[in-house]
Tab-separated table of C-alpha atoms in Angstrom:
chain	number	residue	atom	x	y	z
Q	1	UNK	CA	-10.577	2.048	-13.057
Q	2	UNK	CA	-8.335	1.214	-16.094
Q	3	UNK	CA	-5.484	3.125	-14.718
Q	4	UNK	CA	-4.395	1.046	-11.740
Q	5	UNK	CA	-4.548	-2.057	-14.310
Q	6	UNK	CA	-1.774	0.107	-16.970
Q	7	UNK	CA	0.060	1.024	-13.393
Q	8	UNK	CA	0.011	-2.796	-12.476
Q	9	UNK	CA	0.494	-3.985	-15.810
Q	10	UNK	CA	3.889	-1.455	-16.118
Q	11	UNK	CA	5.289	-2.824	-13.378
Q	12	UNK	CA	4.717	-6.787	-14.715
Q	13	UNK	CA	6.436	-5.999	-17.673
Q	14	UNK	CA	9.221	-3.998	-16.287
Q	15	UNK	CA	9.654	-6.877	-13.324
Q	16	UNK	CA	9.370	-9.667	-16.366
Q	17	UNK	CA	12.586	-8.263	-18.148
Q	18	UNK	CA	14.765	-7.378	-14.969
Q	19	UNK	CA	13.038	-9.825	-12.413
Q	20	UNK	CA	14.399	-8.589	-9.687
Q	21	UNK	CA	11.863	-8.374	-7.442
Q	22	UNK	CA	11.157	-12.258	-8.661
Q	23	UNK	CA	14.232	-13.525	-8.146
Q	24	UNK	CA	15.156	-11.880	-5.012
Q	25	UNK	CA	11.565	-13.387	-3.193
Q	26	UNK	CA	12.008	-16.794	-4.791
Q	27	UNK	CA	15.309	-16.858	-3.992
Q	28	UNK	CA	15.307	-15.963	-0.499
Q	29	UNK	CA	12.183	-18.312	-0.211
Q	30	UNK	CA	14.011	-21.800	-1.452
Q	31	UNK	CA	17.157	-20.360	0.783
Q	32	UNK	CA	15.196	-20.667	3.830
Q	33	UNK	CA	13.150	-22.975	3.779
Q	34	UNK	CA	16.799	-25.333	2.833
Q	35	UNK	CA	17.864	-23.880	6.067
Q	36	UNK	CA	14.770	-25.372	8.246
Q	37	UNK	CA	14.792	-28.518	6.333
Q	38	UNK	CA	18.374	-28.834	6.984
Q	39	UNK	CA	17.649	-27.446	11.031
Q	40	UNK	CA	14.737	-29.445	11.573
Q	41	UNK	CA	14.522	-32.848	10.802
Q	42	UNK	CA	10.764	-33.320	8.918
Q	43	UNK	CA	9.903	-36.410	11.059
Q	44	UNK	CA	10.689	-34.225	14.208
Q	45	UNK	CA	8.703	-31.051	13.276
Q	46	UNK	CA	5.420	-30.599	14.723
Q	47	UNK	CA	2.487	-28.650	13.544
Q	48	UNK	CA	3.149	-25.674	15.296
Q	49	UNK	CA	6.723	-25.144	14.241
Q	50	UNK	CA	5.328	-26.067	10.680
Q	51	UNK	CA	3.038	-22.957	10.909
Q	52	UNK	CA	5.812	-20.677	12.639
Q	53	UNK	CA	8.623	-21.141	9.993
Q	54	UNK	CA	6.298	-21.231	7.026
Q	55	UNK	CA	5.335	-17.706	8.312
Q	56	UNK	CA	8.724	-16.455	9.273
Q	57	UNK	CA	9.376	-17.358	5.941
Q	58	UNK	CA	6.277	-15.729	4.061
Q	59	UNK	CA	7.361	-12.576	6.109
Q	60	UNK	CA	10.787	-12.178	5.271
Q	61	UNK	CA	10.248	-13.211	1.837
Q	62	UNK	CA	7.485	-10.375	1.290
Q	63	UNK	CA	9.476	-7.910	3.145
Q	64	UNK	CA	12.210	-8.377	0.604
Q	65	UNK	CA	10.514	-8.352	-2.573
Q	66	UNK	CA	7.466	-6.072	-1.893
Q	67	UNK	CA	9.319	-3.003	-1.212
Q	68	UNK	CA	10.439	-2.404	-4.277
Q	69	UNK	CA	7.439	-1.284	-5.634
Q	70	UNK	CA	7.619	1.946	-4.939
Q	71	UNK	CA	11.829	2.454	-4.049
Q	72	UNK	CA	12.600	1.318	-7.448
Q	73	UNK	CA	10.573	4.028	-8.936
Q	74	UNK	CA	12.240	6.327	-6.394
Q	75	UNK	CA	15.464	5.051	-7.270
Q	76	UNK	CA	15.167	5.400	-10.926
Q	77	UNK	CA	13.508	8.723	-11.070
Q	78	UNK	CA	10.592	7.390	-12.575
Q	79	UNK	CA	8.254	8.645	-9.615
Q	80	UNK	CA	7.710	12.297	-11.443
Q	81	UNK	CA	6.760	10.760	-14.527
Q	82	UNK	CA	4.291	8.615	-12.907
Q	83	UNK	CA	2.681	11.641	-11.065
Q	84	UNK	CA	2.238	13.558	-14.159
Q	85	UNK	CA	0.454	10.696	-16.343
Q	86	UNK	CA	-1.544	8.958	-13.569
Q	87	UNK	CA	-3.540	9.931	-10.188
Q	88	UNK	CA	-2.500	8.730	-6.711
Q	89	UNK	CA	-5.721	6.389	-6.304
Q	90	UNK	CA	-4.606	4.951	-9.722
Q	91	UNK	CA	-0.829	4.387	-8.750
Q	92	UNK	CA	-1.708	2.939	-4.948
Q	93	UNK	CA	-4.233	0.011	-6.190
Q	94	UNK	CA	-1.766	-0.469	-9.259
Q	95	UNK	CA	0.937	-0.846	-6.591
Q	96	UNK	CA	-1.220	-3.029	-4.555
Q	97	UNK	CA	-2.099	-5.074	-7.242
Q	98	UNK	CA	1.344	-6.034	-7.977
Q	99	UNK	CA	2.093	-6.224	-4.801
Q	100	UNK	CA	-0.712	-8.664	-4.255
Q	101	UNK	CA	0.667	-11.252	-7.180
Q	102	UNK	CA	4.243	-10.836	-5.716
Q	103	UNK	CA	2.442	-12.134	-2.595
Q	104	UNK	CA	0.323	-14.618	-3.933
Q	105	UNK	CA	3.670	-15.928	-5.742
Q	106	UNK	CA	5.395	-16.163	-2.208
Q	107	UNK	CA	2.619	-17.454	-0.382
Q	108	UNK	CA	2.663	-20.315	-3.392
Q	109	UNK	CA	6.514	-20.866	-3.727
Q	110	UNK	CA	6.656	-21.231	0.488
Q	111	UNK	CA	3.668	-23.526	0.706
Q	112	UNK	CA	5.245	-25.932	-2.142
Q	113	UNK	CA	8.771	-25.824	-0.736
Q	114	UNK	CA	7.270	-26.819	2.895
Q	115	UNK	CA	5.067	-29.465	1.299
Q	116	UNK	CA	8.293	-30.435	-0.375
Q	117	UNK	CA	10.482	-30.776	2.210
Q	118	UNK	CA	7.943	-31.871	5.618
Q	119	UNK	CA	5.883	-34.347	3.388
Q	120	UNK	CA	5.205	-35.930	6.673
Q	121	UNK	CA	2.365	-33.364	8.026
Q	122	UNK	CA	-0.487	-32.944	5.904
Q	123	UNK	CA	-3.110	-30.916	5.883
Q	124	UNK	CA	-6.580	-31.478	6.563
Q	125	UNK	CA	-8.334	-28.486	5.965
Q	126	UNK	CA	-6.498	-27.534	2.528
Q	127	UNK	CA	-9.138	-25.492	1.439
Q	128	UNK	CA	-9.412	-23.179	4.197
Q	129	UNK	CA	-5.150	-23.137	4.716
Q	130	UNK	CA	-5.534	-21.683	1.015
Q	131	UNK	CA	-8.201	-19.367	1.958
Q	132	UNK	CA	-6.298	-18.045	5.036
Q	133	UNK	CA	-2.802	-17.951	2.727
Q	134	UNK	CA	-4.805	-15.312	0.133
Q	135	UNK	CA	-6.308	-13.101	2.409
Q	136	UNK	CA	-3.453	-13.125	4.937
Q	137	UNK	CA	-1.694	-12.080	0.947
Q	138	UNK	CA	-4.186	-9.376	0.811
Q	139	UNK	CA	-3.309	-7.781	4.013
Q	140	UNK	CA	0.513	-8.185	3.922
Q	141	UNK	CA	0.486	-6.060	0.136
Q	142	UNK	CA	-2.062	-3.846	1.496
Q	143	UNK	CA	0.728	-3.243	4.127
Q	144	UNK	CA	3.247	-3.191	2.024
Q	145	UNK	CA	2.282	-0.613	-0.448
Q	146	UNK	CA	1.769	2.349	2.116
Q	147	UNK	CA	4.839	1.163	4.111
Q	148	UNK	CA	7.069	0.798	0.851
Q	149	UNK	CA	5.486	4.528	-0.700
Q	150	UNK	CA	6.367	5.638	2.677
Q	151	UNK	CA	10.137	4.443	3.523
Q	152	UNK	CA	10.920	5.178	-0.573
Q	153	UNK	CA	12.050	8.581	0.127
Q	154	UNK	CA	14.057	7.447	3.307
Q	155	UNK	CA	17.532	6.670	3.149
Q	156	UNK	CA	17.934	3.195	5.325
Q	157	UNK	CA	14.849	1.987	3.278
Q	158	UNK	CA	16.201	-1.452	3.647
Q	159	UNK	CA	16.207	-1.555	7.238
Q	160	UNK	CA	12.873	0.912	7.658
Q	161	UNK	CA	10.471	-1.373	5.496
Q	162	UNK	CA	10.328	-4.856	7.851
Q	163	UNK	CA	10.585	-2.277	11.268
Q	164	UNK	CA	7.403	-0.086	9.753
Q	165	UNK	CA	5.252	-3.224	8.990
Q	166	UNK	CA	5.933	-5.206	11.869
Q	167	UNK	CA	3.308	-3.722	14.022
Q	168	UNK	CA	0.941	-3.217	11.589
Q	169	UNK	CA	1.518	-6.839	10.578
Q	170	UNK	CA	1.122	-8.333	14.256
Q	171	UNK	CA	-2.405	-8.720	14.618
Q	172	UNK	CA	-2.650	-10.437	10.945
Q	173	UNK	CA	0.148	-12.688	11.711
Q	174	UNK	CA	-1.237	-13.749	15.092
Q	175	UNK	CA	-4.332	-14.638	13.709
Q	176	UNK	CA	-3.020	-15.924	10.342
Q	177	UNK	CA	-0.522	-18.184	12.230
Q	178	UNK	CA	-3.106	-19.607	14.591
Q	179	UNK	CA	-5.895	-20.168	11.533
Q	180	UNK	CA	-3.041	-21.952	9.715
Q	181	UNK	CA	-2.219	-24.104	12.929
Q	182	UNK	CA	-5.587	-25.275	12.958
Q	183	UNK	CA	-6.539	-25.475	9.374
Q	184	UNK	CA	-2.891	-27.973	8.877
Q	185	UNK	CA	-4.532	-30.410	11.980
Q	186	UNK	CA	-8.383	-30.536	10.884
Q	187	UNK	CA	-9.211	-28.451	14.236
Q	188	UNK	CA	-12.049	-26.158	14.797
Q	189	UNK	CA	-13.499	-25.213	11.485
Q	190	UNK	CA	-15.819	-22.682	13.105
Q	191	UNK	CA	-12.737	-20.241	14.599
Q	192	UNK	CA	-10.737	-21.019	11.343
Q	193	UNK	CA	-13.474	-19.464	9.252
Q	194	UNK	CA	-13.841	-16.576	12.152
Q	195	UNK	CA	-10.279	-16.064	12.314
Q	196	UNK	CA	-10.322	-15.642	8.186
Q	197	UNK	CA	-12.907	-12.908	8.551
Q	198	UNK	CA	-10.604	-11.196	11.354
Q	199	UNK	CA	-7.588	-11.026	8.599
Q	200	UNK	CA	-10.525	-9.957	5.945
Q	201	UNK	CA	-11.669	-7.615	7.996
Q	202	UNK	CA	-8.636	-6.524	9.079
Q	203	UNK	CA	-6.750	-6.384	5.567
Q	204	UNK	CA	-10.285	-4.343	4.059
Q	205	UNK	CA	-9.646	-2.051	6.977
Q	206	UNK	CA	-5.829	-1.507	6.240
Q	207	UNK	CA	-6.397	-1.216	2.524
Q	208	UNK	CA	-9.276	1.894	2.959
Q	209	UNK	CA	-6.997	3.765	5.243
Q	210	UNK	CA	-4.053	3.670	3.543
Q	211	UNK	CA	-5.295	4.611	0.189
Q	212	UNK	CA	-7.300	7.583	1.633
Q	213	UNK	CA	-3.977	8.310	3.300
Q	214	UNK	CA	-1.586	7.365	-0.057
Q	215	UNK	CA	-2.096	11.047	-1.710
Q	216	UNK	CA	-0.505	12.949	1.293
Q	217	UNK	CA	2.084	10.185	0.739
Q	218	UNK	CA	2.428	10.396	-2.712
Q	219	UNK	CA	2.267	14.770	-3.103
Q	220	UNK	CA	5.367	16.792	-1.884
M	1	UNK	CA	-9.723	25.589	-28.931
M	2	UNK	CA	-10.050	25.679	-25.374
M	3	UNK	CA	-9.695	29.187	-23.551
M	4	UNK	CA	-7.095	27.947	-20.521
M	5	UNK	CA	-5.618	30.246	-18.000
M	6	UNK	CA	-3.085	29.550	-15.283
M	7	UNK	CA	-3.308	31.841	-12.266
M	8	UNK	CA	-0.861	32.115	-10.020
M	9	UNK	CA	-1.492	34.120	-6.540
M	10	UNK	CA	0.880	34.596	-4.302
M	11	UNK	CA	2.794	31.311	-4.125
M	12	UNK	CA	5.500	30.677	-2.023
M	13	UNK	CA	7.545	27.460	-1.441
M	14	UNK	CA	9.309	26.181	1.369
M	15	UNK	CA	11.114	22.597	1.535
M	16	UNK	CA	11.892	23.165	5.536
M	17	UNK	CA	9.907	25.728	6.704
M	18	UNK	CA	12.084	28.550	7.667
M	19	UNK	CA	14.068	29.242	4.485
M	20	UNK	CA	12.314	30.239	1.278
M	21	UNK	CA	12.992	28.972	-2.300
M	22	UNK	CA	10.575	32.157	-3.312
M	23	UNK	CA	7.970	34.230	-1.848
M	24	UNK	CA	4.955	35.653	-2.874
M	25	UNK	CA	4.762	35.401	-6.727
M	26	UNK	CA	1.671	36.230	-8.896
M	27	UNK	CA	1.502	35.812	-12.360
M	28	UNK	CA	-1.374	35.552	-14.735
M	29	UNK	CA	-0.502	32.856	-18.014
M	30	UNK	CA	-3.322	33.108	-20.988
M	31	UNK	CA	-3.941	31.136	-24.169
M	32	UNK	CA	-1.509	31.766	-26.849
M	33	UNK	CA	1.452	32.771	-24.546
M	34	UNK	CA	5.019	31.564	-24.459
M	35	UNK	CA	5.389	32.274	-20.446
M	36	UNK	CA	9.496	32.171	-19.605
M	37	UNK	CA	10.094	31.635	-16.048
M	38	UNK	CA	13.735	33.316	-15.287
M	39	UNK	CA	16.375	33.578	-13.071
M	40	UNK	CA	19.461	32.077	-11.477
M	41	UNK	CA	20.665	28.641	-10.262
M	42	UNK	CA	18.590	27.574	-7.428
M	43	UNK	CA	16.030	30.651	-7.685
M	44	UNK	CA	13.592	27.606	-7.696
M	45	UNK	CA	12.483	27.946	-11.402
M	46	UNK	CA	12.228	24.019	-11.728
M	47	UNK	CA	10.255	24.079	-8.577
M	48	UNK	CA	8.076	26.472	-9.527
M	49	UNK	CA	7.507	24.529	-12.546
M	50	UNK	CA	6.557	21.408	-10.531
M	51	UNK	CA	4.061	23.665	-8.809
M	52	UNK	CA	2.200	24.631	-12.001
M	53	UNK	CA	2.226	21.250	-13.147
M	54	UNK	CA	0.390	20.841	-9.528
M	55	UNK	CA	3.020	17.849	-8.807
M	56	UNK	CA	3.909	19.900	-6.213
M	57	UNK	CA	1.892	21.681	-3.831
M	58	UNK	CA	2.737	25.683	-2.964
M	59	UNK	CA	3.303	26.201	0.718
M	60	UNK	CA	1.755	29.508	0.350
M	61	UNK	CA	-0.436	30.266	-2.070
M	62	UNK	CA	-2.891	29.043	-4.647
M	63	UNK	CA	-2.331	27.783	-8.647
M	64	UNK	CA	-5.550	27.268	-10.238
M	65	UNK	CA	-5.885	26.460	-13.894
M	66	UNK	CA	-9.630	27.656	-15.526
M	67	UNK	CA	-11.088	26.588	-18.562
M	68	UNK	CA	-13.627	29.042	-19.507
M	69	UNK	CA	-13.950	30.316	-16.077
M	70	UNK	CA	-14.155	27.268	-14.546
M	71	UNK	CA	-11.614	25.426	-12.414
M	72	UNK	CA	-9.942	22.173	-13.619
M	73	UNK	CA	-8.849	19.664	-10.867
M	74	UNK	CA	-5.615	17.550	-10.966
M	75	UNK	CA	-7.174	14.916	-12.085
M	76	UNK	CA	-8.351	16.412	-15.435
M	77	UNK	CA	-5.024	18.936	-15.819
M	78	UNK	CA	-2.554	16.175	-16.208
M	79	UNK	CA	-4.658	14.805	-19.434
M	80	UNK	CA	-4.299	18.800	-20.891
M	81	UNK	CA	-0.276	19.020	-19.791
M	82	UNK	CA	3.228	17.852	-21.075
M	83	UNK	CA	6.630	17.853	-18.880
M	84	UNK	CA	9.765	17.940	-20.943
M	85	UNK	CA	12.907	18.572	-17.896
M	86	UNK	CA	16.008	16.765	-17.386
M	87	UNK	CA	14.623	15.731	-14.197
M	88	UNK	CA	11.759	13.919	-15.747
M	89	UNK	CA	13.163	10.282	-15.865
M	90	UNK	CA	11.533	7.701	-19.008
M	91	UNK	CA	10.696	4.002	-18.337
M	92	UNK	CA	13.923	3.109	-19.693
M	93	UNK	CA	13.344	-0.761	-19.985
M	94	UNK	CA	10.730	-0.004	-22.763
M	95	UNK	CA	11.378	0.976	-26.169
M	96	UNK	CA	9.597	4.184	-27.768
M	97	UNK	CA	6.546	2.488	-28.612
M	98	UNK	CA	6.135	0.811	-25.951
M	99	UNK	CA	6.519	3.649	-23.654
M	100	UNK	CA	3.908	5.900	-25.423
M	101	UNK	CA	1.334	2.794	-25.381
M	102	UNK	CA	2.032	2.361	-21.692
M	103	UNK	CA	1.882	6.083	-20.899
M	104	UNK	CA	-1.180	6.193	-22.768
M	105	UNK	CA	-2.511	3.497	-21.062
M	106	UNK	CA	-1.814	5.043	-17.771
M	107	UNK	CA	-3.393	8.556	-18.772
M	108	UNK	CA	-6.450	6.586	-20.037
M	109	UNK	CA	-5.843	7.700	-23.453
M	110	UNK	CA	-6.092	5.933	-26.880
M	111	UNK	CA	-3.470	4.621	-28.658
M	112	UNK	CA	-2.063	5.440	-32.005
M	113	UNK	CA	0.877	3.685	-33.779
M	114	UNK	CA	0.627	6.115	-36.450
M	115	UNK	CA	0.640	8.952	-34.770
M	116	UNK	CA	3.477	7.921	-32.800
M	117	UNK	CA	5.450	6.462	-35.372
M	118	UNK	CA	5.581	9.802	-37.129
M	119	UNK	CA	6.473	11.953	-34.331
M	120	UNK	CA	8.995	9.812	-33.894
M	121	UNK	CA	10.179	10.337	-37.164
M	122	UNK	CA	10.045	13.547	-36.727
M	123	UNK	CA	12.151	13.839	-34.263
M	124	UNK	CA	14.416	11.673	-35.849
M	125	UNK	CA	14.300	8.544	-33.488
M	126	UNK	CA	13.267	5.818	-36.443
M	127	UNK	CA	16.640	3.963	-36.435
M	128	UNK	CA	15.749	3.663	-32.740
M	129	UNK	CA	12.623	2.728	-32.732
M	130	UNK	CA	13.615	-1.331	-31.493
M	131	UNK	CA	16.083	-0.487	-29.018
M	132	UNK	CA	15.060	0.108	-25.302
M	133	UNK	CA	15.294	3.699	-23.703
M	134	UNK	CA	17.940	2.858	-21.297
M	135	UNK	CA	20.363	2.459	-24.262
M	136	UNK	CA	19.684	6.082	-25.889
M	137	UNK	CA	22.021	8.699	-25.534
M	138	UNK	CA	21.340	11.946	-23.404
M	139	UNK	CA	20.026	13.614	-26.683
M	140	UNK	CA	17.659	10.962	-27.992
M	141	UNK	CA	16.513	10.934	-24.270
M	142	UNK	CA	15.515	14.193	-24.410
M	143	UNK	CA	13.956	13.408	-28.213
M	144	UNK	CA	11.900	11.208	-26.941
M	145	UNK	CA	10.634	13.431	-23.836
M	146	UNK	CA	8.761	15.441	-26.397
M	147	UNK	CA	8.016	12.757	-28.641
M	148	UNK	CA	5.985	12.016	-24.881
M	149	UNK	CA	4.944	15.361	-23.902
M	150	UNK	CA	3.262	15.898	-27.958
M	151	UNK	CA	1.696	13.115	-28.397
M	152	UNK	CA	-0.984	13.297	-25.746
M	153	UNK	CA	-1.949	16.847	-27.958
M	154	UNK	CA	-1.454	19.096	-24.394
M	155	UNK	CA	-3.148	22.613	-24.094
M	156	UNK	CA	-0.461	23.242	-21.819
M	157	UNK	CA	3.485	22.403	-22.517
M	158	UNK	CA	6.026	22.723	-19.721
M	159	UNK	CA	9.064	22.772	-20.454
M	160	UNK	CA	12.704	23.297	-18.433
M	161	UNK	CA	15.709	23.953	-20.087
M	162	UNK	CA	14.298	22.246	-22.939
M	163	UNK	CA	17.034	22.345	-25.414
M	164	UNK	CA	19.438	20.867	-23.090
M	165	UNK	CA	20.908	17.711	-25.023
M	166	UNK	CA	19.945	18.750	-28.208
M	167	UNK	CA	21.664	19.407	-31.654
M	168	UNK	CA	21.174	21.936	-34.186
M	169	UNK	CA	18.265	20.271	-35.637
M	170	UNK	CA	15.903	19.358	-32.771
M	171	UNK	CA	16.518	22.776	-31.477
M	172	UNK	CA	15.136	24.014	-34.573
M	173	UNK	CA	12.316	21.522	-34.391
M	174	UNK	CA	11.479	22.747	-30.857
M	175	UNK	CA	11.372	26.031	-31.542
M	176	UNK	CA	8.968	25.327	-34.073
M	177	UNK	CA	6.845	23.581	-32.628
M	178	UNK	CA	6.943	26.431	-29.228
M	179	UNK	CA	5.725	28.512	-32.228
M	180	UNK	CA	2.888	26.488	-33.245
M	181	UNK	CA	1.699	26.488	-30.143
M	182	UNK	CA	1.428	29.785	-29.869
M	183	UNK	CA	-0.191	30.143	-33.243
M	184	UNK	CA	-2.798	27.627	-31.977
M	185	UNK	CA	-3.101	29.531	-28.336
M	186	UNK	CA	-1.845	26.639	-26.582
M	187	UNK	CA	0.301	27.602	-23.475
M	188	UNK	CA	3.953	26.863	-23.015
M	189	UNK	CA	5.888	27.555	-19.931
M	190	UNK	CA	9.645	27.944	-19.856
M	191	UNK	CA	11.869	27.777	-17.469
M	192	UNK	CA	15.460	28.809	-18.597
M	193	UNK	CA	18.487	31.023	-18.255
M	194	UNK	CA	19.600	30.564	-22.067
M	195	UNK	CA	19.060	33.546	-24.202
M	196	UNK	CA	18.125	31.707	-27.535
M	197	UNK	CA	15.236	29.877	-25.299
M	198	UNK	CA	14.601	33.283	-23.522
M	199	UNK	CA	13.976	34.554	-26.698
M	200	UNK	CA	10.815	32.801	-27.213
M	201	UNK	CA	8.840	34.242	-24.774
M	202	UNK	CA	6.262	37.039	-24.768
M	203	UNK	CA	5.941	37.007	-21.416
M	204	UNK	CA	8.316	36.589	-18.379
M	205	UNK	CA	8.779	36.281	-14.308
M	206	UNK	CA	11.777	36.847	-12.481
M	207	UNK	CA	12.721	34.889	-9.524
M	208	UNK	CA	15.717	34.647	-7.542
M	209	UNK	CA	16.225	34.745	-3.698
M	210	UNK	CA	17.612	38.831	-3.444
M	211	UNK	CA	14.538	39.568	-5.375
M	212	UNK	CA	11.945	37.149	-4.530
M	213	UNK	CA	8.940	39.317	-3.914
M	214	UNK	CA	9.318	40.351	-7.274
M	215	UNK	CA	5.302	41.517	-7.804
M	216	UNK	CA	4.791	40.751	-11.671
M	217	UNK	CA	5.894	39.515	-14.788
M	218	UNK	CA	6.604	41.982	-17.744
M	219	UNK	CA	4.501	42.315	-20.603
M	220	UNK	CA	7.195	41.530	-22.616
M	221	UNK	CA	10.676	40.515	-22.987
């Protein structure tokens, strides 16, 4: 139990003094969502363009920044090390974990820049557009860490990562999108909370498999 | 002291299925033995290393490590084992201390200052002791590998090509401490093709490709 925390809490510190992985996501996140402000007009966009770029947006950014949880330790060297002091359950839900705040971080920085930018549309249901934004977080570093232990051996690992998590990705993203489309216009409260327990369900699902999965992964 | 044993039966390893780094090797390592793994470049030595420390998996073959008869998984090995290789990279944006707290953390093990603050005195990294990893030279790298691999107390010390980076002085500290281990029946493992490293060892293999179905080690060097 305490050794995913000391995995997570190695990779906080090492991220606080390079911050690459934060400045990269941030970065990329205030870059884009310029671009739509500057593309779209805010007193032309409508609700369902709203929900469409702020997820193109979440997904890029997360792609970007999430795979370098386990390339950096790849690319460093660091990966033996790790394998001798800790076990693979305690390095895949440290991963995660990190993984999950870089998300939760991207999620945040994407919402505020939208809210920003398209103060025109506001939503209704904030609490549940919230609720959809952390467990759609959950899901996307779920997939992240077994996608980004898998591609960190790989040589294009840049242009692997987004193409591996893609499909695993869709179903959350349809339903993410559409719970977010109707949580920003007060619409349905009944399939919003359904649609939440889809991406729950969903993201518990992804999470089991992969860590049962992560020690064939992780072992030569 | 604990009565550890590593077993080795008939391991082989293959990275791509057809060609082999080494076949069939069986070796048996007790308490109290200095076990020197020999033989030239690329006769897999490091690998089979890796395999003992059960970091990576035979693809013939079976390691198992018994304490008192009984097996000990992975998961309670890597608290009784230390790496020192040059292929073992440090967290390199911490400095010493920080890295043995973190390690520690990681292994689920308490934390000492003092006890880390006076092996790495001894091993002369003091002046260092503010500065991050990343700006140590290859030698204090290597310093600080056993400072690492001692500090957790293991029954069971790998080591490859351990003196590589060191001066006159560590060496002599290493050797020592290969020495007490052996006094105290602790195991260490060495893979090597020096002759003053060699020279520790009361027990050897040999492995190489033209004679990789070597059967046994030697009783002695």
């Amino acid at each position: 139990m305490k050794g995913f925390l000391a995995v997570a809490y190695k990779d906080l510190q090492i991220e606080f003094r390079n911050r690459y992985t934060l400045t990269t996501t941030i970065l990329f996140t205030l870059i884009s969502t310029t671009i739509v402000n500057f593309s779209i007009p805010s007193n032309l966009i409508q609700t369902q363009v709203y929900s469409g770029m702020l997820w193109i947006v979440i997904f890029f950014a997360s792609m970007t920044g999430m795979m370098r949880a386990f390339v950096s330790e790849e690319e460093k060297g660091t990966t033996l090390l790790l394998k001798m002091l800790s076990t693979p359950y305690a390095v895949f839900f440290g991963k995660f974990l990190f993984n999950l705040l870089i998300s939760i971080l991207v999620n945040l920085t994407s919402i505020l820049m939208f809210m920003l930018f398209f103060d025109k549309i506001s939503i209704k249901y904030f609490h549940l557009f919230a609720l959809t934004m952390l467990v759609a977080g959950i899901g996307i570093a779920g997939c992240s860490t077994i996608i980004g232990a898998i591609v960190s051996r790989a040589n294009v690992k840049g242009a692997l990562f987004p193409i591996l998590s893609l499909p695993i990705l869709i179903p959350l993203l349809m339903v993410g999108i559409e719970a977010t489309q109707f949580s920003i216009v007060g619409k349905d409260l009944k399939l919003i909370l359904q649609d939440n327990i889809v991406i729950f369900a969903y993201s518990g699902l992804l999470i089991t498999l992969s860590s049962l999965l992560f020690e064939f992964v992780w072992k030569e | 002291m604990k009565r550890i044993e590593i077993l080795g039966k008939g391991i082989s390893k293959s990275y791509n299925g057809i060609d082999y780094v080494f076949q069939n090797l069986s070796f048996e390592i007790c308490n109290g033995d200095v076990f020197g793994v020999f033989g030239p470049n690329g006769s897999g030595k490091s690998t089979l290393l890796k395999i003992i420390a059960r970091i990576l998996l035979p693809t013939e073959g079976k390691i198992t490590i018994v304490n008192e008869g009984n097996e000990i998984p992975f998961e309670k090995q890597r608290l009784l084992q230390g790496l020192v290789a040059p292929y073992l990279v440090l967290f390199e944006e911490f400095n010493p201390i920080e890295h043995i707290k973190i390690s520690a953390n990681i292994l689920g093990k308490d934390f000492n200052a003092e006890k880390a603050n006076e092996l790495i005195d001894k091993f002369g990294l003091e002046d260092a002791v503010a500065k991050h990893i990343k700006e140590f030279s290859s030698g204090m790298k290597q310093r600080m590998k056993f400072i690492l691999a001692l500090y957790f107390e293991p029954e069971i010390l790998l080591l490859d090509e351990p003196f590589t980076n060191l001066d006159e002085k560590g060496i002599q500290y290493v050797e020592e401490c290969i020495k007490e281990f052996q006094s105290q029946g602790k195991i260490v493992v060495i893979a090597t093709n020096d002759k003053r490293e060699a020279s520790l060892c009361n027990k050897y293999i040999r492995i190489g490709k033209s004679t990789a179905n070597e059967p046994d080690f030697h009783p002695s060097v």
